[in-house]
Amino acid sequence: MPEEPWTILKLLHWTTDYFKKNKVAEPRASAEVLLAHLLSRDRLFLYLNYDRPMEAEELATFRTFVRRRLAGEPNQYITGTQEFWSLPFRVNPDVLIPRPETEVLLETVLEFLGSPETEIRLLDLGTGSGAIAVSLAREFDLIKIVATDSSKAAVKLAQENALLNQVDSKIHFVCADMFSAFSSVSWKFAVVATNPPYVSQAEFSELPREIRDYEPRYALDGGPDGLAAIKHIIREAPAVLSQGGALIMEIGAHQGESVSGLVKASQHYESYRIIKDYSGLDRVLFALKKE
Ligand SMILES: C[S@@+](CC[C@H](N)C(=O)[O-])C[C@H]1O[C@@H](n2cnc3c(N)ncnc32)[C@H](O)[C@@H]1O
């Protein structure tokens, strides 16, 4: 008797079971995302076409996806995409996969800027995929953003994401270490928005292998105590902030107290607060530059 063909439904069942047995997180969702990507369709297409037979070539490619996922590679690097702020972003192992927590930073920027009537200048330091710069460029008509990263590959991808989301004319990309691009130019920004590397060395070794082995270490590693980049930014941001400007920075879940101490000690800020995320964890520093 001929073997029954592999249909979408049969493949989803098989893959979900296989992922479950091998302790892959969210097995069904993961299988659906990979299969939808393979077929260049959305997940709804799968539900509406459960009986569609799979072709031999499709099955062979899908097998490579399953193998990569099983080795711990995140879905987003296999599909090359991640949605953030309801926008599409291309991602690859040169950049951090944008996280939903970073939307708290965006909300803080939106609240601070309100509805500006004149052009605002904003610096996104450590732009990675361009998630912050691109999303904010979509939110404001009158905005000029400078987005920097020390990784050339990240800057290249962020530029592609700006084009993809049609905001390339609003963002100027620079490959530079920290604030070095501004040492000889006196640019001033209303906001420095940044999600720096803030994972401590102890935390790094405890990260799930999907993150530790696949996401770029330079995007995560904040030195022995996780505060190396944060300290640098708190110290240097006032020089590029305009009067009444704000440093709005993502921080680690338990860094609120130490970050508050650093801001207080710097004496460059008039006021500051730590904003929690939806899980009640420390997530964003908002610090207003002293007049
Ligand atoms: C946590 S990731 C954030 C990426 C992106 N902004 C986001 O929110 O998804 C930190 C980024 O900072 C960049 N970075 C690390 N050290 C840097 C430095 N010294 N100067 C500039 N950028 C740096 C990394 O390349 C990485 O893209």
PDB file of C-alpha atoms in Angstrom, residues 227 230-231 234-235 249 251 254-269 272-274 282 285 287:
ATOM      1  CA  LEU A 227      26.921  47.878  34.422  1.00  0.00           C
ATOM      2  CA  ILE A 230      25.336  51.712  31.614  1.00  0.00           C
ATOM      3  CA  LYS A 231      27.954  53.596  33.684  1.00  0.00           C
ATOM      4  CA  ILE A 234      25.099  57.806  32.418  1.00  0.00           C
ATOM      5  CA  ARG A 235      28.440  59.636  32.521  1.00  0.00           C
ATOM      6  CA  MET A 249      17.657  53.684  28.909  1.00  0.00           C
ATOM      7  CA  ILE A 251      18.133  48.288  32.194  1.00  0.00           C
ATOM      8  CA  HIS A 254      17.200  43.946  39.065  1.00  0.00           C
ATOM      9  CA  GLN A 255      19.385  46.919  38.238  1.00  0.00           C
ATOM     10  CA  GLY A 256      17.020  49.705  39.349  1.00  0.00           C
ATOM     11  CA  GLU A 257      18.752  50.344  42.667  1.00  0.00           C
ATOM     12  CA  SER A 258      22.323  50.368  41.378  1.00  0.00           C
ATOM     13  CA  VAL A 259      21.384  52.442  38.322  1.00  0.00           C
ATOM     14  CA  SER A 260      19.562  54.972  40.553  1.00  0.00           C
ATOM     15  CA  GLY A 261      22.715  55.217  42.682  1.00  0.00           C
ATOM     16  CA  LEU A 262      24.830  55.905  39.609  1.00  0.00           C
ATOM     17  CA  VAL A 263      22.486  58.635  38.341  1.00  0.00           C
ATOM     18  CA  LYS A 264      22.373  60.308  41.747  1.00  0.00           C
ATOM     19  CA  ALA A 265      26.144  60.208  42.097  1.00  0.00           C
ATOM     20  CA  SER A 266      26.710  61.709  38.636  1.00  0.00           C
ATOM     21  CA  GLN A 267      24.994  64.998  39.665  1.00  0.00           C
ATOM     22  CA  HIS A 268      24.196  65.744  36.001  1.00  0.00           C
ATOM     23  CA  TYR A 269      20.532  64.906  36.272  1.00  0.00           C
ATOM     24  CA  TYR A 272      15.096  60.405  37.579  1.00  0.00           C
ATOM     25  CA  ARG A 273      12.834  57.399  37.987  1.00  0.00           C
ATOM     26  CA  ILE A 274      12.861  53.693  37.272  1.00  0.00           C
ATOM     27  CA  ASP A 282      12.876  47.182  36.679  1.00  0.00           C
ATOM     28  CA  LEU A 285      15.665  54.537  33.530  1.00  0.00           C
ATOM     29  CA  ALA A 287      16.654  60.715  33.775  1.00  0.00           C
TER      30      ALA A 287
END
